[in-house]
Coordinates of C-alpha atoms and ligand atoms in Angstrom, one line a residue:
X7 CA -90.7 41.7 38.5
X8 CA -88.9 38.9 36.7
X9 CA -85.4 38.6 37.5
X10 CA -84.0 37.9 34.0
X11 CA -80.4 37.7 35.5
X12 CA -81.2 34.6 37.6
X13 CA -84.1 32.9 35.8
X14 CA -83.4 29.8 33.8
X15 CA -85.1 28.6 30.8
X16 CA -86.4 25.6 32.7
X17 CA -87.6 27.7 35.6
X18 CA -89.1 30.1 33.1
X19 CA -90.8 27.3 31.2
X20 CA -92.4 26.2 34.7
X21 CA -93.9 29.7 35.1
X22 CA -95.4 29.5 31.6
X23 CA -96.9 26.1 32.3
X24 CA -98.4 27.1 35.6
X25 CA -99.8 30.2 34.0
X26 CA -98.0 32.6 36.3
X27 CA -97.3 34.8 33.3
X28 CA -97.6 34.6 29.5
X29 CA -95.1 34.2 26.9
X30 CA -95.4 37.7 25.6
X31 CA -94.9 39.1 29.2
X32 CA -91.7 37.0 29.6
X33 CA -90.6 38.1 26.1
X34 CA -91.2 41.9 27.4
X35 CA -89.3 41.4 30.5
X36 CA -86.2 40.4 28.3
X37 CA -86.7 43.2 25.8
X38 CA -86.8 45.7 28.9
X39 CA -83.6 44.0 30.3
X40 CA -82.0 44.5 26.8
X41 CA -82.9 48.4 26.6
X42 CA -81.4 48.6 30.0
X43 CA -78.2 46.8 30.0
X44 CA -77.5 46.0 26.3
X45 CA -76.1 49.5 25.6
X46 CA -73.1 48.7 27.8
X47 CA -72.6 45.2 26.7
X48 CA -73.8 45.2 22.9
X49 CA -74.6 41.7 22.9
X50 CA -77.1 42.2 20.1
X51 CA -76.9 43.5 16.7
X52 CA -80.4 43.9 16.6
X53 CA -83.6 42.9 18.4
X54 CA -86.5 41.8 16.3
X55 CA -90.2 43.3 16.0
X56 CA -93.0 40.8 16.8
X57 CA -90.6 38.2 18.0
X58 CA -93.4 37.1 20.7
X59 CA -96.0 36.9 18.0
X60 CA -97.2 33.1 18.2
X61 CA -94.7 32.4 20.9
X62 CA -95.8 29.9 23.6
X63 CA -92.4 29.1 25.1
X64 CA -89.3 30.7 26.4
X65 CA -87.7 33.4 24.2
X66 CA -84.2 32.8 22.5
X67 CA -81.4 34.7 20.8
X68 CA -79.7 33.6 17.6
X69 CA -76.1 34.3 16.6
X70 CA -76.3 36.3 13.6
X71 CA -75.2 33.7 11.1
X72 CA -78.3 31.7 11.6
X73 CA -80.7 32.5 8.7
X74 CA -84.0 34.1 9.8
X75 CA -86.8 34.6 7.4
X76 CA -87.2 38.3 6.8
X77 CA -84.9 39.2 9.6
X78 CA -81.6 40.8 8.7
X79 CA -78.7 38.4 9.0
X80 CA -75.1 39.5 8.7
X81 CA -72.6 37.3 10.3
X82 CA -71.4 40.7 11.5
X83 CA -70.0 41.5 8.2
X84 CA -70.5 44.5 6.0
X85 CA -70.7 42.5 3.1
X86 CA -74.1 40.9 4.3
X87 CA -75.5 44.4 5.5
X88 CA -79.1 44.5 4.8
X89 CA -79.4 40.9 3.6
X90 CA -82.8 39.4 4.5
X91 CA -83.0 35.7 4.0
X92 CA -86.1 34.2 2.4
X93 CA -86.1 31.3 4.5
X94 CA -85.3 30.0 8.2
X95 CA -82.4 27.9 9.1
X96 CA -83.5 24.5 10.2
X97 CA -82.5 25.2 13.8
X98 CA -84.5 28.5 13.6
X99 CA -87.4 26.6 12.2
X100 CA -87.2 23.9 14.9
X101 CA -87.0 26.7 17.6
X102 CA -90.1 28.2 16.0
X103 CA -92.0 25.0 16.1
X104 CA -91.1 24.6 19.7
X105 CA -92.8 28.0 20.4
X106 CA -89.6 30.1 21.2
X107 CA -89.9 33.7 20.3
X108 CA -87.1 35.3 18.8
X109 CA -85.6 38.2 20.8
X110 CA -82.8 39.2 18.2
X111 CA -79.7 38.5 16.5
X112 CA -76.3 38.5 18.5
X113 CA -73.0 40.1 17.8
X114 CA -70.1 37.7 16.6
X115 CA -66.6 37.9 15.0
X116 CA -67.1 38.5 11.4
X117 CA -67.8 35.1 9.6
X118 CA -67.2 33.6 13.0
X119 CA -63.5 34.3 12.6
X120 CA -62.1 35.3 15.8
X121 CA -61.9 34.6 19.5
X122 CA -63.0 37.9 21.1
X123 CA -65.9 39.3 19.2
X124 CA -63.7 42.2 18.4
X125 CA -63.8 41.2 14.7
X126 CA -67.2 42.3 14.4
X127 CA -67.7 45.0 11.6
X128 CA -70.2 46.7 14.1
X129 CA -68.2 46.9 17.1
X130 CA -67.2 44.5 19.8
X131 CA -69.4 43.1 22.7
X132 CA -68.3 43.3 26.3
X133 CA -67.9 40.9 29.2
X134 CA -70.7 41.3 31.5
X135 CA -68.3 40.3 34.4
X136 CA -65.9 43.3 33.4
X137 CA -66.9 45.4 30.5
X138 CA -63.3 46.3 30.0
X139 CA -62.8 42.7 28.9
X140 CA -63.9 40.7 25.9
X141 CA -66.6 38.0 26.1
X142 CA -64.8 35.7 24.0
X143 CA -65.8 34.6 20.7
X144 CA -66.8 34.3 18.1
X145 CA -70.2 33.5 19.8
X146 CA -69.5 36.4 22.4
X147 CA -72.8 38.0 21.7
X148 CA -74.9 35.1 22.7
X149 CA -72.8 34.3 25.7
X150 CA -72.7 37.7 26.8
X151 CA -76.5 38.0 26.3
X152 CA -77.1 34.8 28.5
X153 CA -74.7 36.0 31.1
X154 CA -76.2 39.5 31.6
X155 CA -79.8 38.0 31.6
X156 CA -80.5 39.4 28.2
X157 CA -81.7 36.0 26.9
X158 CA -82.6 33.0 28.8
X159 CA -80.8 30.8 26.4
X160 CA -79.1 31.4 23.1
X161 CA -77.6 29.6 19.9
X162 CA -74.2 29.9 18.9
X163 CA -71.8 28.3 16.4
X164 CA -68.4 26.4 17.0
X165 CA -65.9 25.8 14.4
X166 CA -62.7 25.6 16.5
X167 CA -64.1 26.7 19.8
X168 CA -66.5 29.6 19.3
X169 CA -69.2 28.2 21.7
X170 CA -66.8 26.6 24.2
X171 CA -64.5 29.4 24.7
X172 CA -66.8 32.5 25.1
X173 CA -69.0 30.4 27.4
X174 CA -66.0 29.8 29.6
X175 CA -65.1 33.6 29.6
X176 CA -68.8 34.6 30.3
X177 CA -69.2 32.0 33.1
X178 CA -72.1 30.1 31.1
X179 CA -72.7 26.7 29.8
X180 CA -71.9 26.0 26.2
X181 CA -72.3 22.8 24.1
X182 CA -70.5 22.1 20.9
X183 CA -72.3 19.0 19.7
X184 CA -71.0 16.1 17.8
X185 CA -70.4 16.8 14.3
X186 CA -73.5 15.8 12.2
X187 CA -76.0 15.9 15.2
X188 CA -77.3 19.5 14.3
X189 CA -78.2 20.6 11.0
X190 CA -76.3 23.3 9.3
X191 CA -78.9 24.1 6.7
X192 CA -79.5 28.0 6.5
X193 CA -76.1 28.7 8.5
X194 CA -73.8 31.1 7.0
X195 CA -70.8 28.8 6.2
X196 CA -67.3 29.1 7.6
X197 CA -65.5 25.8 7.5
X198 CA -68.3 23.3 6.7
X199 CA -66.3 20.1 8.0
X200 CA -66.0 21.8 11.5
X201 CA -69.1 24.2 11.8
X202 CA -71.8 23.1 14.4
X203 CA -74.5 25.0 16.0
X204 CA -75.2 24.5 19.7
X205 CA -76.9 25.7 22.8
X206 CA -75.5 28.6 25.1
X207 CA -77.3 28.4 28.5
X208 CA -77.1 29.2 32.3
X209 CA -77.4 25.3 33.3
X210 CA -76.5 22.0 31.9
X211 CA -80.3 21.0 32.0
X212 CA -81.1 24.0 29.9
X213 CA -78.6 23.1 27.5
X214 CA -80.0 19.5 27.3
X215 CA -83.5 20.7 26.8
X216 CA -82.3 23.2 23.9
X217 CA -80.1 20.5 22.4
X218 CA -83.1 18.2 22.3
X219 CA -85.0 21.1 20.2
X220 CA -82.3 21.5 17.7
X221 CA -80.7 18.0 17.3
X222 CA -81.6 15.2 14.7
X223 CA -81.4 14.4 11.0
X224 CA -82.6 17.1 8.7
X225 CA -83.0 15.9 4.9
X226 CA -81.8 19.4 3.8
X227 CA -78.1 18.7 5.3
X228 CA -77.1 15.4 4.1
X229 CA -74.2 15.3 6.9
X230 CA -76.8 14.9 9.6
X231 CA -77.9 11.9 11.4
X232 CA -80.7 10.8 13.7
X233 CA -79.5 10.7 17.3
X234 CA -78.7 7.2 18.5
X235 CA -80.7 7.6 21.7
X236 CA -83.2 10.4 22.9
X237 CA -81.6 13.3 24.8
X238 CA -82.0 12.6 28.6
X239 CA -82.4 15.3 31.2
X240 CA -79.8 14.7 33.7
X241 CA -80.9 14.0 37.2
X242 CA -77.9 12.1 38.9
X243 CA -75.8 14.0 41.4
X244 CA -72.8 11.6 41.5
X245 CA -70.3 10.4 39.2
X246 CA -70.3 6.7 40.1
X247 CA -68.7 4.4 37.6
X248 CA -67.6 7.4 35.3
X249 CA -63.9 7.1 34.2
X250 CA -62.6 10.6 33.7
X251 CA -59.2 11.0 31.7
X252 CA -57.0 14.1 32.4
X253 CA -55.0 14.5 29.0
X254 CA -51.5 15.7 30.3
X255 CA -50.9 17.8 27.3
X256 CA -54.2 19.7 27.4
X257 CA -53.9 20.4 31.1
X258 CA -50.1 21.3 31.1
X259 CA -49.9 23.2 27.8
X260 CA -47.9 26.3 27.7
X261 CA -49.9 29.5 28.3
X262 CA -52.3 28.2 30.7
X263 CA -52.9 30.5 33.5
X264 CA -52.0 29.1 37.1
X265 CA -55.5 30.6 38.5
X266 CA -57.2 28.5 35.7
X267 CA -55.4 25.3 36.5
X268 CA -56.1 25.7 40.2
X269 CA -60.0 26.0 39.4
X270 CA -59.8 23.1 37.1
X271 CA -57.9 21.1 39.6
X272 CA -60.4 21.8 42.1
X273 CA -63.2 20.7 40.0
X274 CA -61.4 17.4 39.2
X275 CA -61.1 16.8 43.0
X276 CA -64.8 17.3 43.3
X277 CA -65.3 14.7 40.4
X278 CA -63.4 12.4 42.4
X279 CA -65.4 13.0 45.7
X280 CA -68.6 12.4 43.6
X281 CA -67.2 8.8 42.7
X282 CA -65.6 9.2 39.5
X283 CA -62.4 7.2 38.8
X284 CA -59.8 9.8 37.4
X285 CA -56.6 9.0 35.7
X286 CA -54.1 10.7 33.5
X287 CA -54.1 10.0 29.7
X288 CA -52.1 11.2 26.8
X289 CA -52.8 13.1 23.5
X290 CA -49.3 13.2 22.4
X291 CA -49.7 15.3 19.2
X292 CA -53.1 16.9 19.3
X293 CA -52.0 20.0 21.1
X294 CA -48.8 20.5 19.3
X295 CA -50.4 20.1 15.8
X296 CA -53.9 21.1 16.6
X297 CA -53.6 24.8 15.8
X298 CA -51.5 24.5 12.7
X299 CA -53.7 21.8 11.3
X300 CA -56.9 23.8 12.1
X301 CA -55.4 27.0 10.4
X302 CA -54.9 25.3 7.3
X303 CA -58.1 23.3 7.0
X304 CA -60.6 26.2 8.3
X305 CA -59.2 29.0 6.0
X306 CA -59.1 26.5 3.1
X307 CA -62.7 25.8 3.6
X308 CA -63.4 29.4 4.3
X309 CA -61.9 30.7 0.9
X310 CA -64.0 28.6 -1.0
X311 CA -67.2 29.2 1.2
X312 CA -66.8 33.0 1.0
X313 CA -66.3 32.9 -2.8
X314 CA -70.1 33.4 -3.1
X315 CA -69.8 37.1 -1.7
X316 CA -69.4 38.6 -5.1
X317 CA -71.7 41.7 -5.1
X318 CA -74.3 39.6 -7.3
X319 CA -76.0 37.1 -5.1
X320 CA -76.1 38.9 -1.6
X321 CA -75.9 42.4 0.2
X322 CA -73.3 44.9 -0.7
X323 CA -72.2 45.8 -4.2
X324 CA -69.8 48.6 -5.0
X325 CA -67.4 49.6 -7.8
X326 CA -68.0 50.9 -11.5
X327 CA -66.7 49.5 -14.5
X328 CA -66.7 45.7 -15.5
X329 CA -67.8 42.7 -13.6
X330 CA -64.3 41.8 -12.4
X331 CA -63.7 45.5 -10.9
X332 CA -67.1 45.1 -9.2
X333 CA -66.0 41.7 -7.6
X334 CA -62.8 43.5 -6.6
X335 CA -64.3 46.4 -5.0
X336 CA -67.1 44.7 -3.3
X337 CA -64.9 42.1 -1.6
X338 CA -62.3 44.7 -0.7
X339 CA -64.9 46.9 0.7
X340 CA -67.0 44.3 2.4
X341 CA -64.7 41.9 4.0
X342 CA -63.0 42.9 7.2
X343 CA -59.2 42.1 7.9
X344 CA -59.6 38.7 9.2
X345 CA -61.8 37.2 6.4
X346 CA -59.3 38.6 3.9
X347 CA -56.4 36.9 6.0
X348 CA -58.2 33.7 5.8
X349 CA -59.1 33.9 2.1
X350 CA -55.4 34.5 1.3
X351 CA -54.5 31.7 3.4
X352 CA -56.8 29.2 2.4
X353 CA -56.4 30.2 -1.3
X354 CA -52.9 29.5 -1.0
X355 CA -53.0 26.3 0.8
X356 CA -55.4 24.8 -1.9
X357 CA -53.5 26.2 -5.0
X358 CA -52.0 23.7 -7.4
X359 CA -48.5 22.8 -6.3
X360 CA -49.1 23.3 -2.7
X361 CA -52.4 21.4 -2.1
X362 CA -50.6 18.3 -1.1
X363 CA -48.0 20.0 1.0
X364 CA -50.5 22.0 3.1
X365 CA -54.3 20.9 2.8
X366 CA -53.2 17.3 2.1
X367 CA -51.0 17.0 5.1
X368 CA -53.4 18.9 7.3
X369 CA -55.9 16.4 6.4
X370 CA -53.5 13.4 7.5
X371 CA -52.9 15.3 10.7
X372 CA -56.5 15.6 11.3
X373 CA -56.9 11.8 11.0
X374 CA -53.8 11.4 13.5
X375 CA -55.5 13.8 16.1
X376 CA -58.8 11.7 15.6
X377 CA -57.1 8.4 16.3
X378 CA -55.4 9.8 19.3
X379 CA -58.8 10.7 20.9
X380 CA -60.1 7.3 20.0
X381 CA -57.2 5.7 21.9
X382 CA -58.0 8.0 24.9
X383 CA -61.6 6.9 24.9
X384 CA -60.7 3.2 25.2
X385 CA -59.8 3.9 28.8
X386 CA -62.0 6.9 29.5
X387 CA -65.6 7.9 29.2
X388 CA -65.0 11.6 29.5
X389 CA -61.9 13.7 29.1
X390 CA -61.5 17.1 31.0
X391 CA -59.3 20.2 30.7
X392 CA -59.6 23.9 31.0
X393 CA -61.8 25.3 28.0
X394 CA -59.5 28.3 27.6
X395 CA -56.0 28.9 28.7
X396 CA -56.9 32.2 30.1
X397 CA -59.7 34.0 31.8
X398 CA -61.2 37.0 29.7
X399 CA -58.6 39.4 28.4
X400 CA -58.7 43.1 28.0
X401 CA -60.4 44.6 24.8
X402 CA -57.5 45.4 22.4
X403 CA -55.0 43.1 24.2
X404 CA -54.8 40.7 21.3
X405 CA -56.1 42.7 18.1
X406 CA -52.7 43.4 16.9
X407 CA -51.6 39.8 17.3
X408 CA -53.4 37.2 15.3
X409 CA -51.4 34.3 16.6
X410 CA -52.2 35.4 20.2
X411 CA -55.7 35.4 19.3
X412 CA -55.6 32.0 17.6
X413 CA -54.1 30.4 20.9
X414 CA -57.4 31.1 22.6
X415 CA -58.6 28.0 21.0
X416 CA -55.6 25.7 21.8
X417 CA -57.3 23.4 23.9
X418 CA -61.0 23.4 22.2
X419 CA -59.5 22.8 18.6
X420 CA -58.1 19.1 18.9
X421 CA -61.4 17.6 20.0
X422 CA -63.3 19.8 17.2
X423 CA -61.0 18.4 14.5
X424 CA -61.9 14.9 15.9
X425 CA -65.6 15.5 15.4
X426 CA -66.4 15.1 19.0
X427 CA -68.8 16.8 21.5
X428 CA -67.5 19.3 23.9
X429 CA -69.4 21.0 27.0
X430 CA -68.1 23.9 28.8
X431 CA -69.3 24.5 32.3
X432 CA -68.2 27.3 34.7
X433 CA -65.9 25.7 37.5
X434 CA -64.9 28.9 39.5
X435 CA -63.4 32.2 39.5
X436 CA -59.8 33.5 39.0
X437 CA -59.0 37.1 39.5
X438 CA -62.8 37.6 39.7
X439 CA -63.5 36.1 36.3
X440 CA -65.0 32.8 35.3
X441 CA -62.9 29.7 34.5
X442 CA -64.5 27.1 32.2
X443 CA -64.1 23.3 32.5
X444 CA -64.1 21.5 29.2
X445 CA -65.8 18.0 29.2
X446 CA -65.0 16.0 26.0
X447 CA -66.9 12.8 25.0
X448 CA -67.2 10.2 22.5
X449 CA -69.2 10.7 19.3
X450 CA -72.7 11.1 20.3
X451 CA -72.1 11.0 24.0
X452 CA -73.9 14.4 24.8
X453 CA -75.9 12.4 27.2
X454 CA -72.9 11.3 29.3
X455 CA -71.6 14.9 29.0
X456 CA -74.9 16.4 30.4
X457 CA -74.9 13.8 33.3
X458 CA -71.2 14.5 34.2
X459 CA -71.7 18.5 33.8
X460 CA -74.9 18.5 35.8
X461 CA -73.4 16.6 38.7
X462 CA -70.4 18.7 38.7
X463 CA -72.5 21.9 38.4
X464 CA -74.6 20.9 41.4
X465 CA -71.4 20.3 43.5
X466 CA -69.6 23.4 42.5
X467 CA -72.3 25.8 43.1
X468 CA -70.9 28.4 40.7
X469 CA -73.0 31.6 40.7
X470 CA -73.6 32.4 37.0
X471 CA -74.8 36.0 37.8
X472 CA -71.8 38.4 37.2
X473 CA -70.7 39.7 40.6
X474 CA -71.0 43.3 39.7
X475 CA -74.6 42.7 38.4
X476 CA -75.9 40.9 41.6
Ligands
LIG12 N1 -61.3 31.3 17.0 C1 -61.4 30.3 16.0 C2 -61.2 31.2 14.6 O1 -61.1 32.2 14.7 C3 -62.5 29.5 16.1 C4 -63.8 30.2 15.5 C5 -65.0 29.4 15.4 O2 -65.1 28.5 16.2 N2 -66.0 29.8 14.8 O3 -61.4 30.4 13.5

């Protein structure tokens, strides 16, 4: 029996290398686990046929905005129902080259707009730690799949926090890479200046391994660059010489639950014991202006990116009459409430007469937020904070209040706007639910994040198997 709940991708790789089992047997074990546990969790929108064909490595699951040749890709929207891409996204192609077989496509908030996976047009996913609660979002299907042992690892996407935040809520590891290190070719676009694909895993070492597979320059995405140094698998168990900054505003923001602060403080104490130098720093305006800045820039880009869903090129088409009526019907029937809200916000912010006051102003604020981070990194190597202000909330708790939902990304958005990498690792439990620690690095400092995350993970000894499934 393969215990998919406990097995890490690294351990699974070892088993394959030793010939303890075949890639097809491993794949089958996960499909069996999915058949058994996914009816409750709904991490997957669909599993794929023949995913193990030609696989030589550990299987994987993809968020459903990653194009997969011949396999339906919907971004959890009705407007893309039935859409089968004719090519693989670069990240999918790289996973294939590395021998990883595809288990299936995971649930998400429609077009990655949301923080709970409740905006999926195909019904929400549930948190494996407590199925009455959300897994976070928008990559909640990927993080729930990994937490529930339904995939050894997965890919998600992070625009404002959609890998880090659900990783925190599900007690798994999530990396939002430096902007430009992972190709967006073949990804259903939300906000192109922010979108990044990244790994969701059980351990930091698995995260480094998967990042190594997907990262690096892609001629098909001109925003990508070659990594300045090869990915290093973290080994060190101490933090000697590392300067950790604790941004006051990110750690004392309104709305952070006391149980979350407690676990993060404990992790910071452990970092000190491991030899890190810890000091306070300031990001004076990043928290105050991060959300409003993000909610101008992201919807603006989304309103432009989503213009392509017009009933002509992809998926759904409804309405009779002239072409204009067809556009209207298709977009009205195909998009859910949240994409419609973003399209309206973005169209307004970009419209003549308002552009400078809204979009232009947000771009200036974005530069200011980036500069604040640059200043903090003059004194520190890594910045830490809670990933999410709260633990996983009940399904339905925020669906009627978009602003409360947006606040879930209060702490992940600032560094995203700055283009910086962020790693979330589980650091403890509050009310029996996982708490995530966010580690932010300089551009291209993924190796340092892996090193710090790995040492902390070892010392904190968090058990990633949800208590109710042990
Ligand atoms: N929750 C944020 C939003 O709704 C971030 C989503 C994301 O990172 N894709 O836009």
